[in-house]
Amino acid sequence: MPALCSLAVSPSGRLAAVGARLAWSGETMADLGDNVTIPEFSCLLQMDPYLKPYEKDFRRRYELLQKQLFLLEEAEGGFDQFTRSYNTFGVQRRPDNSLYFKEWAPAAEALFLTGDFNGWDKFSHRYTKKEFGKWELILPPKHDNSPAVDHNSKLKVVVHTKEGQRLYRISPWAKYVTREEKAVIYDWVHWDPPQPYIHIHPRPRKPTSLRIYESHVGIGSPEGKIASYNNFTTNVLPRIKDLGYNCIQLMAIMEHAYYASFGYQITSFFAASSRYGTPDELKQLIDVAHSMGIMVLLDVVHSHASKNTEDGLNRFDGSDSCFFHSPPRGVHSLWDSCLFNYSSWEVLRFLLSNLRWWMEEYHFDGFRFDGVTSMLYHHHGIGTGFTGDYSEYFGLQVDEDSLVYLMLANHILHTLYPDCITVAEDVSGVPALCRKVEEGGLGFDYRLAMAVPDKWIQILKELKDEDWNIGNIVHTLTNRRYGEKCIAYAESHDQALVGDKSLAFWLMDKEMYTNMSSLIPMTAIIDRGMQLHKMIRLITHGLGGEGYLNFMGNEFGHPEWLDFPREGNNQSYHYARRQFNLVDMDHLRYCQLYAFDRDMNRTEDKYGWLAAPPAFVSAKHEEDKVIVFDRSNVLFIFNFHPSKSFQDYRVAVEAPGKYKIKLDSDAAQYGGHGRLDHNTEFFTQPEPFNGRSNSIQVYIPCRTAIVLANEEIDYCY
């Protein structure tokens, strides 16, 4: 049926056409649901039998996904073609150098193109109205056969509404937008360089142990200004490589008009932020990262969009919906932003093509999906405390349109790019978030362990060291769904934002300004802060998940907090920077914390505990403040006691043999007191202890963490 492709762009026409085909073949739409089975649902139930009462919900979700895939195949020729719609929408240069413009503006009365190319004539270049809200315009080349619109020249879409309004808009598919220095509104700039950047290096393979360096390009410099892509490539990437991180999560890349939004109020979804440089400079950044074996994830925001109209998606065609639900459903009351209509065919085209664009054009390796909790529920998590009761994750409160969108996005990404990594930011704890779509899951690779940093901040704010609840710390670090991989972190950008403080600043506060010199004896506050900073990060790394994340600068104890220029701080950049220069001063203790973070990652890289099954915790002693666990045949020992050291302390271990210290937070090069002899060999004794077959006796100084490895085991993994 050749007419299907043209009918496909109308939801009613598309469904009618597909329904007609089903009727012709003897099927009905209901048959789709009757015949759908979740191929590997038994695997999910085997892992969590308590999901059995919700089997009907899983089947319905999977049926909706299969229907979407069926419609994509019938109406668009499959998702491969559908997700490349950035090749047909916006502006495209054809082989003959003519320019083809296409927009979706269903509520518009008329569309015109204006810009530098026609002297900003608002009426000379009119789009032709097509079916189902589409508009097209073709500009023939100039007399010299060059394109009618020059590279780097400005454009606007002029939208005439049925109410007689004339609106000036940026194409939702714009690839590059800029703002003049004192201007408020962004401009659509035609990006078509004569010699575009060509990637040289292949994507790295997906690592078994994921160590993420969460980064923001604009703050990647000690200087009080917006740093550039080139600065990040030249000055930050080598540090990330040296630290042993194998993945970067780039924040605030999708263009956002308000810098202080931290990149979470997107205005142009296909445009890399121009405040840091050009698209080609971002491509080079990613290419150089790949040459170092480092993957790059994009912090993608498909949960909501900025309410901006002139330089955003909001009211693009003059209506209160278009890409979004009409109010009130289309407004997020806390974020003051617009919410996508995931049931709209053209919204699916836009968002899925957006993911494909970043993968294909820039060679990103995957995504961290922001605001997943808001997407999953009609209540968006507002005023809702999740207790973990399974009834909270099913039923009418679930927004199945957006849930199926996430399943569809993950299915498409992992089909097209087998090594793609997707990470979900979810606080609700929804089951099967990180199980395969074929099992009935949402298909993410990892979820963020968001309770962990909150726990550390709570402890440091509210408890004296002697009152730390060791069992509660272990519970928080191990309380995750079995079989669903987590990214553990002691702190991310959230904890560094204004109104809060980094862990280092909670620990050492104003003494960081005066007492971080290694040329003077450590004060009690600096000593405590240095030791706990290392211990908190190591126990989170070893016990908290199947991946690890650090926000840039926090590895060396970056002081203060993070605050972007805004009216409330007189547009200051003082707190919107990362003072990497502190690490380069050998007489300051920041380099000691940096060295520990580096060696922690390198030790993991050798022994692979993040890729291993969850740890076996053999001791969580409240009075001694000692935690002992083993993972991947590596033994971790933590003594959080503020003053007590322990001689000949018996700890449990499974594998017999000779153990040696591989990482010691008390080592002098890390700002410790050097109380342990690293030449000591610890031989196991065949005495079962705390649930393990063997044990050893060790000396554990106060406020010290030790990692020991068995010398008789081959740790290749």
CSV table of N, CA and C in Angstrom, one decimal, residues 507-627:
chain,number,residue,atom,x,y,z
A,507,LEU,N,33.1,18.7,55.4
A,507,LEU,CA,34.0,18.2,56.4
A,507,LEU,C,35.0,19.2,56.9
A,508,MET,N,35.4,20.1,56.1
A,508,MET,CA,36.5,21.0,56.5
A,508,MET,C,36.2,22.5,56.5
A,509,ASP,N,35.1,22.9,55.8
A,509,ASP,CA,34.6,24.2,55.8
A,509,ASP,C,35.7,25.3,55.6
A,510,LYS,N,35.6,26.3,56.4
A,510,LYS,CA,36.5,27.5,56.2
A,510,LYS,C,38.0,27.2,56.4
A,511,GLU,N,38.3,26.1,57.1
A,511,GLU,CA,39.7,25.8,57.2
A,511,GLU,C,40.4,25.4,55.9
A,512,MET,N,39.6,25.1,54.9
A,512,MET,CA,40.1,24.8,53.6
A,512,MET,C,40.8,26.1,53.0
A,513,TYR,N,40.4,27.3,53.5
A,513,TYR,CA,41.0,28.5,53.0
A,513,TYR,C,42.4,28.7,53.5
A,514,THR,N,42.7,28.2,54.7
A,514,THR,CA,43.9,28.6,55.5
A,514,THR,C,44.8,27.4,55.8
A,515,ASN,N,44.3,26.2,55.9
A,515,ASN,CA,45.1,25.1,56.5
A,515,ASN,C,45.3,23.9,55.6
A,516,MET,N,45.2,24.1,54.3
A,516,MET,CA,45.4,23.0,53.4
A,516,MET,C,46.9,22.8,52.9
A,517,SER,N,47.7,23.6,53.5
A,517,SER,CA,49.1,23.5,53.1
A,517,SER,C,49.8,22.3,53.8
A,518,SER,N,50.6,21.6,53.0
A,518,SER,CA,51.3,20.4,53.6
A,518,SER,C,52.6,20.8,54.2
A,519,LEU,N,52.9,22.1,54.2
A,519,LEU,CA,54.1,22.7,54.9
A,519,LEU,C,53.8,22.9,56.3
A,520,ILE,N,52.6,22.8,56.8
A,520,ILE,CA,52.3,23.0,58.2
A,520,ILE,C,51.6,21.7,58.7
A,521,PRO,N,51.6,21.5,60.0
A,521,PRO,CA,50.9,20.3,60.5
A,521,PRO,C,49.4,20.4,60.3
A,522,MET,N,48.8,19.2,60.0
A,522,MET,CA,47.4,19.2,59.9
A,522,MET,C,46.7,19.6,61.1
A,523,THR,N,45.7,20.4,61.0
A,523,THR,CA,44.8,20.6,62.2
A,523,THR,C,43.9,19.4,62.3
A,524,ALA,N,43.2,19.3,63.5
A,524,ALA,CA,42.3,18.2,63.7
A,524,ALA,C,41.2,18.2,62.7
A,525,ILE,N,40.7,19.4,62.3
A,525,ILE,CA,39.6,19.4,61.3
A,525,ILE,C,40.0,19.0,59.9
A,526,ILE,N,41.2,19.4,59.5
A,526,ILE,CA,41.7,19.0,58.2
A,526,ILE,C,42.1,17.5,58.2
A,527,ASP,N,42.6,17.0,59.3
A,527,ASP,CA,43.0,15.6,59.4
A,527,ASP,C,41.7,14.8,59.3
A,528,ARG,N,40.7,15.1,60.0
A,528,ARG,CA,39.4,14.3,60.0
A,528,ARG,C,38.8,14.4,58.6
A,529,GLY,N,38.8,15.6,58.0
A,529,GLY,CA,38.2,15.8,56.7
A,529,GLY,C,38.9,15.0,55.6
A,530,MET,N,40.3,15.1,55.6
A,530,MET,CA,41.0,14.4,54.6
A,530,MET,C,40.8,12.9,54.7
A,531,GLN,N,40.8,12.3,55.9
A,531,GLN,CA,40.7,10.9,56.0
A,531,GLN,C,39.3,10.4,55.6
A,532,LEU,N,38.2,11.1,56.1
A,532,LEU,CA,36.9,10.7,55.8
A,532,LEU,C,36.5,10.9,54.3
A,533,HIS,N,37.1,11.9,53.7
A,533,HIS,CA,36.8,12.2,52.3
A,533,HIS,C,37.2,11.0,51.5
A,534,LYS,N,38.4,10.4,51.8
A,534,LYS,CA,38.9,9.3,51.1
A,534,LYS,C,38.1,8.0,51.4
A,535,MET,N,37.8,7.8,52.7
A,535,MET,CA,37.0,6.6,53.1
A,535,MET,C,35.6,6.6,52.5
A,536,ILE,N,34.9,7.7,52.5
A,536,ILE,CA,33.6,7.8,52.0
A,536,ILE,C,33.6,7.4,50.5
A,537,ARG,N,34.5,7.9,49.8
A,537,ARG,CA,34.6,7.7,48.3
A,537,ARG,C,34.9,6.2,48.1
A,538,LEU,N,35.8,5.6,48.8
A,538,LEU,CA,36.2,4.2,48.6
A,538,LEU,C,35.1,3.3,48.9
A,539,ILE,N,34.4,3.5,50.1
A,539,ILE,CA,33.4,2.5,50.4
A,539,ILE,C,32.2,2.6,49.5
A,540,THR,N,32.0,3.8,48.9
A,540,THR,CA,30.9,4.0,47.9
A,540,THR,C,31.3,3.3,46.6
A,541,HIS,N,32.6,3.4,46.3
A,541,HIS,CA,33.1,2.8,45.1
A,541,HIS,C,33.0,1.3,45.2
A,542,GLY,N,33.4,0.8,46.3
A,542,GLY,CA,33.5,-0.7,46.5
A,542,GLY,C,32.2,-1.4,46.8
A,543,LEU,N,31.3,-0.7,47.5
A,543,LEU,CA,30.1,-1.4,48.0
A,543,LEU,C,28.8,-0.9,47.3
A,544,GLY,N,28.8,0.3,46.7
A,544,GLY,CA,27.6,0.9,46.4
A,544,GLY,C,26.9,0.6,45.1
A,545,GLY,N,27.6,-0.1,44.1
A,545,GLY,CA,27.0,-0.3,42.8
A,545,GLY,C,27.9,-1.0,41.9
A,546,GLU,N,27.4,-1.0,40.6
A,546,GLU,CA,28.1,-1.6,39.5
A,546,GLU,C,28.8,-0.6,38.6
A,547,GLY,N,28.8,0.6,39.0
A,547,GLY,CA,29.4,1.7,38.3
A,547,GLY,C,29.7,2.8,39.3
A,548,TYR,N,30.6,3.7,39.0
A,548,TYR,CA,30.9,4.8,40.0
A,548,TYR,C,30.9,6.1,39.2
A,549,LEU,N,30.5,7.2,39.9
A,549,LEU,CA,30.4,8.5,39.3
A,549,LEU,C,31.1,9.5,40.3
A,550,ASN,N,31.8,10.5,39.7
A,550,ASN,CA,32.3,11.6,40.4
A,550,ASN,C,32.1,12.9,39.6
A,551,PHE,N,31.7,13.9,40.3
A,551,PHE,CA,31.5,15.2,39.7
A,551,PHE,C,32.9,16.0,39.6
A,552,MET,N,33.1,16.6,38.5
A,552,MET,CA,34.4,17.2,38.3
A,552,MET,C,34.9,18.1,39.4
A,553,GLY,N,36.1,17.9,39.8
A,553,GLY,CA,36.7,18.7,40.9
A,553,GLY,C,36.5,18.1,42.2
A,554,ASN,N,35.5,17.3,42.5
A,554,ASN,CA,35.2,16.8,43.8
A,554,ASN,C,36.2,15.7,44.2
A,555,GLU,N,36.9,15.1,43.2
A,555,GLU,CA,37.9,14.1,43.4
A,555,GLU,C,39.0,14.6,44.3
A,556,PHE,N,39.3,15.9,44.1
A,556,PHE,CA,40.4,16.5,44.9
A,556,PHE,C,39.9,17.4,46.1
A,557,GLY,N,38.6,17.3,46.4
A,557,GLY,CA,38.1,18.0,47.5
A,557,GLY,C,37.8,19.5,47.1
A,558,HIS,N,37.2,19.7,46.0
A,558,HIS,CA,37.0,21.1,45.6
A,558,HIS,C,36.2,21.9,46.7
A,559,PRO,N,36.7,23.0,47.0
A,559,PRO,CA,36.0,23.7,48.1
A,559,PRO,C,34.8,24.4,47.7
A,560,GLU,N,34.0,24.9,48.6
A,560,GLU,CA,32.8,25.8,48.4
A,560,GLU,C,31.7,25.0,47.7
A,561,TRP,N,31.0,25.7,46.9
A,561,TRP,CA,29.8,25.2,46.2
A,561,TRP,C,29.8,25.6,44.8
A,562,LEU,N,28.7,25.3,44.1
A,562,LEU,CA,28.6,25.7,42.7
A,562,LEU,C,27.4,26.6,42.5
A,563,ASP,N,27.7,27.8,41.9
A,563,ASP,CA,26.6,28.8,41.7
A,563,ASP,C,26.9,29.5,40.4
A,564,PHE,N,25.9,29.5,39.5
A,564,PHE,CA,26.1,30.1,38.2
A,564,PHE,C,25.8,31.6,38.3
A,565,PRO,N,26.3,32.4,37.3
A,565,PRO,CA,26.0,33.9,37.3
A,565,PRO,C,24.5,34.1,37.2
A,566,ARG,N,24.0,35.0,38.1
A,566,ARG,CA,22.5,35.3,38.1
A,566,ARG,C,22.3,36.6,38.8
A,567,GLU,N,21.1,37.1,38.8
A,567,GLU,CA,20.9,38.4,39.5
A,567,GLU,C,21.2,38.3,41.0
A,568,GLY,N,20.9,37.2,41.6
A,568,GLY,CA,21.2,37.1,43.0
A,568,GLY,C,22.6,37.1,43.5
A,569,ASN,N,23.6,36.9,42.5
A,569,ASN,CA,25.0,37.0,42.9
A,569,ASN,C,25.7,38.0,42.0
A,570,ASN,N,25.0,39.0,41.5
A,570,ASN,CA,25.6,40.0,40.6
A,570,ASN,C,26.3,39.5,39.4
A,571,GLN,N,25.7,38.4,38.8
A,571,GLN,CA,26.2,37.8,37.6
A,571,GLN,C,27.7,37.3,37.8
A,572,SER,N,28.0,36.9,39.0
A,572,SER,CA,29.4,36.5,39.3
A,572,SER,C,29.7,35.1,38.8
A,573,TYR,N,30.9,34.9,38.3
A,573,TYR,CA,31.4,33.6,37.9
A,573,TYR,C,32.3,33.0,38.9
A,574,HIS,N,32.4,33.6,40.1
A,574,HIS,CA,33.4,33.1,41.1
A,574,HIS,C,33.2,31.7,41.5
A,575,TYR,N,31.9,31.3,41.6
A,575,TYR,CA,31.6,29.9,42.0
A,575,TYR,C,31.2,29.0,40.8
A,576,ALA,N,31.3,29.5,39.6
A,576,ALA,CA,31.0,28.8,38.4
A,576,ALA,C,32.3,28.4,37.7
A,577,ARG,N,33.2,27.8,38.4
A,577,ARG,CA,34.5,27.4,37.9
A,577,ARG,C,35.0,26.2,38.7
A,578,ARG,N,36.0,25.5,38.1
A,578,ARG,CA,36.7,24.4,38.9
A,578,ARG,C,38.1,24.8,39.0
A,579,GLN,N,38.6,24.9,40.2
A,579,GLN,CA,40.0,25.4,40.5
A,579,GLN,C,41.0,24.2,40.4
A,580,PHE,N,41.2,23.8,39.2
A,580,PHE,CA,42.2,22.7,38.9
A,580,PHE,C,43.6,23.2,39.3
A,581,ASN,N,43.8,24.5,39.4
A,581,ASN,CA,45.1,25.0,39.7
A,581,ASN,C,45.5,24.6,41.2
A,582,LEU,N,44.5,24.3,42.0
A,582,LEU,CA,44.8,23.9,43.4
A,582,LEU,C,45.6,22.5,43.4
A,583,VAL,N,45.2,21.6,42.4
A,583,VAL,CA,45.9,20.3,42.4
A,583,VAL,C,47.3,20.5,41.9
A,584,ASP,N,47.6,21.5,41.1
A,584,ASP,CA,48.9,21.7,40.5
A,584,ASP,C,49.9,22.3,41.5
A,585,MET,N,49.4,22.7,42.7
A,585,MET,CA,50.3,23.3,43.7
A,585,MET,C,50.7,22.2,44.7
A,586,ASP,N,52.0,21.7,44.5
A,586,ASP,CA,52.4,20.6,45.3
A,586,ASP,C,52.4,20.7,46.8
A,587,HIS,N,52.4,22.0,47.3
A,587,HIS,CA,52.4,22.2,48.7
A,587,HIS,C,51.0,22.2,49.3
A,588,LEU,N,50.0,22.1,48.5
A,588,LEU,CA,48.6,22.0,49.0
A,588,LEU,C,48.1,20.5,49.0
A,589,ARG,N,47.3,20.2,49.9
A,589,ARG,CA,46.9,18.8,50.1
A,589,ARG,C,45.8,18.4,49.1
A,590,TYR,N,45.4,19.2,48.2
A,590,TYR,CA,44.4,18.8,47.2
A,590,TYR,C,45.0,17.7,46.3
A,591,CYS,N,46.3,17.9,46.0
A,591,CYS,CA,46.9,16.9,45.2
A,591,CYS,C,47.0,15.5,45.8
A,592,GLN,N,47.0,15.4,47.2
A,592,GLN,CA,46.9,14.2,47.9
A,592,GLN,C,45.6,13.5,47.7
A,593,LEU,N,44.5,14.2,47.8
A,593,LEU,CA,43.2,13.7,47.5
A,593,LEU,C,43.0,13.2,46.1
A,594,TYR,N,43.6,14.0,45.2
A,594,TYR,CA,43.6,13.7,43.7
A,594,TYR,C,44.3,12.4,43.5
A,595,ALA,N,45.5,12.2,44.2
A,595,ALA,CA,46.3,11.0,44.0
A,595,ALA,C,45.5,9.8,44.5
A,596,PHE,N,44.8,9.9,45.6
A,596,PHE,CA,44.0,8.8,46.1
A,596,PHE,C,42.9,8.4,45.2
A,597,ASP,N,42.2,9.4,44.6
A,597,ASP,CA,41.1,9.1,43.7
A,597,ASP,C,41.6,8.4,42.5
A,598,ARG,N,42.8,8.9,42.0
A,598,ARG,CA,43.4,8.2,40.8
A,598,ARG,C,43.8,6.8,41.1
A,599,ASP,N,44.4,6.5,42.2
A,599,ASP,CA,44.8,5.2,42.5
A,599,ASP,C,43.7,4.3,42.9
A,600,MET,N,42.6,4.8,43.4
A,600,MET,CA,41.4,4.1,43.7
A,600,MET,C,40.8,3.5,42.4
A,601,ASN,N,40.7,4.4,41.4
A,601,ASN,CA,40.3,4.0,40.1
A,601,ASN,C,41.2,3.0,39.4
A,602,ARG,N,42.5,3.2,39.5
A,602,ARG,CA,43.4,2.3,38.9
A,602,ARG,C,43.4,0.9,39.6
A,603,THR,N,43.2,0.9,40.9
A,603,THR,CA,43.1,-0.4,41.6
A,603,THR,C,41.9,-1.1,41.2
A,604,GLU,N,40.7,-0.4,41.0
A,604,GLU,CA,39.5,-1.1,40.5
A,604,GLU,C,39.7,-1.6,39.1
A,605,ASP,N,40.4,-0.8,38.3
A,605,ASP,CA,40.7,-1.2,36.9
A,605,ASP,C,41.5,-2.6,36.9
A,606,LYS,N,42.3,-2.8,37.8
A,606,LYS,CA,43.1,-4.0,37.9
A,606,LYS,C,42.3,-5.2,38.4
A,607,TYR,N,41.5,-4.9,39.4
A,607,TYR,CA,40.8,-6.0,40.1
A,607,TYR,C,39.3,-6.2,39.8
A,608,GLY,N,38.7,-5.1,39.2
A,608,GLY,CA,37.4,-5.3,38.6
A,608,GLY,C,36.2,-5.5,39.5
A,609,TRP,N,36.2,-4.9,40.7
A,609,TRP,CA,35.1,-5.1,41.6
A,609,TRP,C,33.8,-4.6,41.1
A,610,LEU,N,33.8,-3.5,40.3
A,610,LEU,CA,32.5,-3.0,39.9
A,610,LEU,C,31.8,-4.0,38.9
A,611,ALA,N,32.6,-4.8,38.2
A,611,ALA,CA,32.0,-5.8,37.3
A,611,ALA,C,31.6,-7.1,38.0
A,612,ALA,N,31.9,-7.2,39.3
A,612,ALA,CA,31.7,-8.4,40.0
A,612,ALA,C,30.3,-8.4,40.7
A,613,PRO,N,29.8,-9.6,41.1
A,613,PRO,CA,28.5,-9.6,41.8
A,613,PRO,C,28.6,-8.7,43.1
A,614,PRO,N,27.5,-8.4,43.7
A,614,PRO,CA,27.5,-7.6,45.0
A,614,PRO,C,28.4,-8.2,46.0
A,615,ALA,N,28.9,-7.3,46.9
A,615,ALA,CA,29.9,-7.7,47.9
A,615,ALA,C,29.2,-8.6,49.0
A,616,PHE,N,30.1,-9.4,49.7
A,616,PHE,CA,29.6,-10.1,50.9
A,616,PHE,C,30.2,-9.3,52.1
A,617,VAL,N,29.2,-8.8,52.9
A,617,VAL,CA,29.6,-8.0,54.0
A,617,VAL,C,29.7,-8.9,55.2
A,618,SER,N,30.9,-9.1,55.7
A,618,SER,CA,31.2,-10.0,56.8
A,618,SER,C,31.2,-9.3,58.2
A,619,ALA,N,31.4,-8.0,58.2
A,619,ALA,CA,31.4,-7.3,59.5
A,619,ALA,C,30.8,-5.9,59.3
A,620,LYS,N,30.0,-5.5,60.3
A,620,LYS,CA,29.5,-4.1,60.4
A,620,LYS,C,29.3,-3.9,61.9
A,621,HIS,N,30.4,-3.6,62.6
A,621,HIS,CA,30.5,-3.6,64.0
A,621,HIS,C,30.3,-2.2,64.5
A,622,GLU,N,29.2,-2.0,65.2
A,622,GLU,CA,28.7,-0.7,65.7
A,622,GLU,C,29.7,0.0,66.6
A,623,GLU,N,30.1,-0.8,67.6
A,623,GLU,CA,31.0,-0.2,68.7
A,623,GLU,C,32.4,0.1,68.1
A,624,ASP,N,32.9,-0.8,67.3
A,624,ASP,CA,34.3,-0.6,66.7
A,624,ASP,C,34.2,0.3,65.5
A,625,LYS,N,33.1,0.5,65.0
A,625,LYS,CA,32.9,1.4,63.7
A,625,LYS,C,33.7,0.7,62.6
A,626,VAL,N,33.6,-0.6,62.5
A,626,VAL,CA,34.4,-1.3,61.5
A,626,VAL,C,33.4,-2.0,60.5
A,627,ILE,N,33.8,-1.8,59.2
A,627,ILE,CA,33.0,-2.5,58.1
A,627,ILE,C,34.0,-3.3,57.3
